[in-house]
PDB file of C-alpha atoms in Angstrom:
ATOM      1  CA  MET B1050      -5.788   2.690  39.296  1.00 43.00           C
ATOM      2  CA  ALA B1051      -4.082   4.956  37.184  1.00 48.00           C
ATOM      3  CA  GLU B1052      -2.778   1.895  35.535  1.00 49.00           C
ATOM      4  CA  ASP B1053      -6.412   1.191  34.226  1.00 47.00           C
ATOM      5  CA  ALA B1054      -6.834   4.264  32.724  1.00 46.00           C
ATOM      6  CA  GLU B1055      -3.608   4.324  30.969  1.00 48.00           C
ATOM      7  CA  MET B1056      -4.414   0.638  29.419  1.00 50.00           C
ATOM      8  CA  ARG B1057      -8.012   2.357  28.526  1.00 52.00           C
ATOM      9  CA  ALA B1058      -6.424   5.221  26.716  1.00 61.00           C
ATOM     10  CA  GLU B1059      -6.407   5.252  23.090  1.00 74.00           C
ATOM     11  CA  PRO B1060      -3.116   4.204  21.770  1.00 78.00           C
ATOM     12  CA  SER B1061      -0.865   7.116  19.900  1.00 83.00           C
ATOM     13  CA  ASP B1062       1.931   7.009  17.741  1.00 79.00           C
ATOM     14  CA  ASN B1063       4.207   8.261  19.652  1.00 83.00           C
ATOM     15  CA  ASP B1064       3.286   5.368  22.288  1.00 91.00           C
ATOM     16  CA  TRP B1065       6.600   3.808  23.321  1.00 96.00           C
ATOM     17  CA  ILE B1066       6.741  -0.217  21.833  1.00 97.00           C
ATOM     18  CA  ARG B1067       9.008  -2.799  22.832  1.00 97.00           C
ATOM     19  CA  VAL B1068      10.551  -5.368  20.284  1.00 97.00           C
ATOM     20  CA  THR B1069      11.848  -8.557  21.761  1.00 97.00           C
ATOM     21  CA  SER B1070      14.328 -11.182  19.909  1.00 97.00           C
ATOM     22  CA  ASN B1071      14.544 -14.489  20.649  1.00 96.00           C
ATOM     23  CA  ASP B1072      18.382 -14.066  22.351  1.00 96.00           C
ATOM     24  CA  GLY B1073      17.769 -11.554  24.862  1.00 96.00           C
ATOM     25  CA  PHE B1074      17.394  -8.150  23.087  1.00 98.00           C
ATOM     26  CA  SER B1075      15.370  -5.685  23.732  1.00 98.00           C
ATOM     27  CA  TYR B1076      14.129  -2.547  21.642  1.00 98.00           C
ATOM     28  CA  MET B1077      12.126   0.720  22.280  1.00 98.00           C
ATOM     29  CA  VAL B1078      10.490   1.851  19.369  1.00 97.00           C
ATOM     30  CA  LYS B1079       7.410   4.033  18.577  1.00 96.00           C
ATOM     31  CA  ARG B1080       3.925   2.651  17.776  1.00 95.00           C
ATOM     32  CA  LYS B1081       4.507   4.593  14.389  1.00 94.00           C
ATOM     33  CA  ILE B1082       7.388   2.275  13.889  1.00 96.00           C
ATOM     34  CA  ALA B1083       6.240  -0.903  14.911  1.00 96.00           C
ATOM     35  CA  ASN B1084       2.826  -0.244  12.992  1.00 95.00           C
ATOM     36  CA  VAL B1085       4.778  -0.441   9.583  1.00 95.00           C
ATOM     37  CA  SER B1086       4.971  -4.370  10.401  1.00 96.00           C
ATOM     38  CA  GLY B1087       1.304  -5.586   9.501  1.00 95.00           C
ATOM     39  CA  THR B1088       2.097  -8.103  11.638  1.00 95.00           C
ATOM     40  CA  MET B1089       2.683  -5.782  14.902  1.00 96.00           C
ATOM     41  CA  LYS B1090       0.229  -3.773  13.916  1.00 95.00           C
ATOM     42  CA  ASN B1091      -2.518  -6.601  14.520  1.00 94.00           C
ATOM     43  CA  MET B1092      -0.968  -7.473  17.505  1.00 94.00           C
ATOM     44  CA  LEU B1093      -1.085  -3.949  19.256  1.00 95.00           C
ATOM     45  CA  ASP B1094      -4.527  -3.312  18.051  1.00 93.00           C
ATOM     46  CA  MET B1095      -6.390  -2.641  21.341  1.00 90.00           C
ATOM     47  CA  ASP B1096      -9.465  -4.489  19.662  1.00 91.00           C
ATOM     48  CA  SER B1097      -7.390  -7.240  19.396  1.00 87.00           C
ATOM     49  CA  LYS B1098      -7.404  -8.355  23.039  1.00 86.00           C
ATOM     50  CA  TYR B1099      -3.661  -9.948  22.382  1.00 91.00           C
ATOM     51  CA  ALA B1100      -1.488 -10.123  25.115  1.00 93.00           C
ATOM     52  CA  GLU B1101       1.156  -7.892  23.160  1.00 93.00           C
ATOM     53  CA  SER B1102      -1.528  -4.997  22.755  1.00 91.00           C
ATOM     54  CA  LEU B1103      -1.920  -4.557  26.605  1.00 91.00           C
ATOM     55  CA  SER B1104       1.872  -5.263  27.967  1.00 94.00           C
ATOM     56  CA  ARG B1105       3.079  -3.427  24.921  1.00 94.00           C
ATOM     57  CA  THR B1106       5.273  -5.782  24.176  1.00 96.00           C
ATOM     58  CA  VAL B1107       5.994  -7.487  20.710  1.00 96.00           C
ATOM     59  CA  PRO B1108       8.377 -10.891  20.420  1.00 96.00           C
ATOM     60  CA  VAL B1109      10.065 -11.338  17.266  1.00 96.00           C
ATOM     61  CA  MET B1110      11.475 -15.317  17.099  1.00 95.00           C
ATOM     62  CA  GLN B1111      14.520 -13.936  15.313  1.00 96.00           C
ATOM     63  CA  ARG B1112      18.218 -12.988  16.270  1.00 96.00           C
ATOM     64  CA  GLY B1113      18.994  -9.581  17.458  1.00 97.00           C
ATOM     65  CA  ILE B1114      20.685  -8.626  14.723  1.00 96.00           C
ATOM     66  CA  ILE B1115      17.934  -9.435  12.329  1.00 97.00           C
ATOM     67  CA  VAL B1116      15.218  -7.539  14.797  1.00 97.00           C
ATOM     68  CA  GLU B1117      17.561  -4.797  14.638  1.00 96.00           C
ATOM     69  CA  LYS B1118      17.704  -4.408  10.825  1.00 95.00           C
ATOM     70  CA  MET B1119      14.384  -5.077  10.489  1.00 96.00           C
ATOM     71  CA  LEU B1120      13.475  -2.071  12.791  1.00 96.00           C
ATOM     72  CA  GLU B1121      15.860  -0.194  11.307  1.00 94.00           C
ATOM     73  CA  TYR B1122      14.013  -0.683   8.131  1.00 92.00           C
ATOM     74  CA  MET B1123      10.977   0.203   9.130  1.00 94.00           C
ATOM     75  CA  ALA B1124      12.083   3.309  10.838  1.00 93.00           C
ATOM     76  CA  PHE B1125      13.639   3.717   7.571  1.00 89.00           C
ATOM     77  CA  LYS B1126      10.476   3.538   5.746  1.00 88.00           C
ATOM     78  CA  ALA B1127       8.413   5.101   8.491  1.00 89.00           C
ATOM     79  CA  TYR B1128      10.206   8.327   7.868  1.00 88.00           C
ATOM     80  CA  TYR B1129       9.870   7.947   4.021  1.00 83.00           C
ATOM     81  CA  GLU B1130       6.434   7.493   3.976  1.00 80.00           C
ATOM     82  CA  THR B1131       5.924  10.890   6.079  1.00 79.00           C
ATOM     83  CA  VAL B1132       8.330  12.955   3.235  1.00 73.00           C
ATOM     84  CA  GLY B1133       5.405  12.151   0.591  1.00 66.00           C
ATOM     85  CA  PRO B1134       6.495  11.305  -3.154  1.00 66.00           C
ATOM     86  CA  LYS B1135       8.469  14.841  -4.119  1.00 63.00           C
ATOM     87  CA  GLU B1136      12.083  12.747  -2.592  1.00 66.00           C
ATOM     88  CA  ASP B1137      13.300   9.524  -4.468  1.00 72.00           C
ATOM     89  CA  ILE B1138      13.822   7.224  -1.615  1.00 71.00           C
ATOM     90  CA  PRO B1139      17.760   6.472  -0.842  1.00 79.00           C
ATOM     91  CA  VAL B1140      16.810   2.916  -0.163  1.00 78.00           C
ATOM     92  CA  HIS B1141      20.517   2.149  -1.230  1.00 81.00           C
ATOM     93  CA  GLU B1142      21.765   3.790   2.366  1.00 81.00           C
ATOM     94  CA  TYR B1143      20.051   0.936   3.950  1.00 82.00           C
ATOM     95  CA  MET B1144      20.998  -1.603   1.680  1.00 85.00           C
ATOM     96  CA  GLU B1145      24.455  -0.941   2.251  1.00 87.00           C
ATOM     97  CA  ARG B1146      24.249  -1.406   5.975  1.00 85.00           C
ATOM     98  CA  LEU B1147      23.269  -5.031   5.425  1.00 91.00           C
ATOM     99  CA  PRO B1148      25.897  -7.330   6.157  1.00 91.00           C
ATOM    100  CA  PRO B1149      25.400 -10.277   3.332  1.00 92.00           C
ATOM    101  CA  GLU B1150      25.133 -13.068   5.505  1.00 95.00           C
ATOM    102  CA  ILE B1151      21.824 -11.832   6.867  1.00 95.00           C
ATOM    103  CA  VAL B1152      19.915 -11.320   3.643  1.00 94.00           C
ATOM    104  CA  LEU B1153      18.324 -14.041   3.546  1.00 95.00           C
ATOM    105  CA  GLU B1154      17.360 -14.697   7.077  1.00 96.00           C
ATOM    106  CA  LEU B1155      16.298 -10.981   7.024  1.00 95.00           C
ATOM    107  CA  LEU B1156      13.924 -11.457   4.333  1.00 94.00           C
ATOM    108  CA  LEU B1157      12.200 -14.071   5.671  1.00 95.00           C
ATOM    109  CA  ALA B1158      11.961 -12.057   8.887  1.00 95.00           C
ATOM    110  CA  ALA B1159      10.713  -9.147   6.784  1.00 94.00           C
ATOM    111  CA  ASP B1160       8.234 -11.247   4.811  1.00 94.00           C
ATOM    112  CA  PHE B1161       6.226 -12.732   8.077  1.00 94.00           C
ATOM    113  CA  GLN B1162       6.611  -9.391   9.587  1.00 94.00           C
ATOM    114  CA  GLU B1163       4.430  -8.649   6.164  1.00 92.00           C
ATOM    115  CA  LEU B1164       7.049  -5.590   5.536  1.00 89.00           C
TER     116      LEU B1164
END
């Protein structure tokens, strides 16, 4: 019964969402970060009735390193969206942490996730 109440509760930005990769890695992020991705936001929308919205688990069909770097970018973007236009976003800080050999794969994953 408590489980039913939890499922009916309004989603909060502080809810934890599990994001899984296709090679078995699993990452926990706040809903606020997952909502940076248009695809994840739609999957987690309670009105959508997708299985992901009920289980709060989003499978991403990419390798773990790609999912990790994508989530890192999403956290980076969510943080700087709250800072506001006063500050320049230091994108170079994020770009310096990207191994060149995964950039194309990461770009394709980001496109699918509507980032």
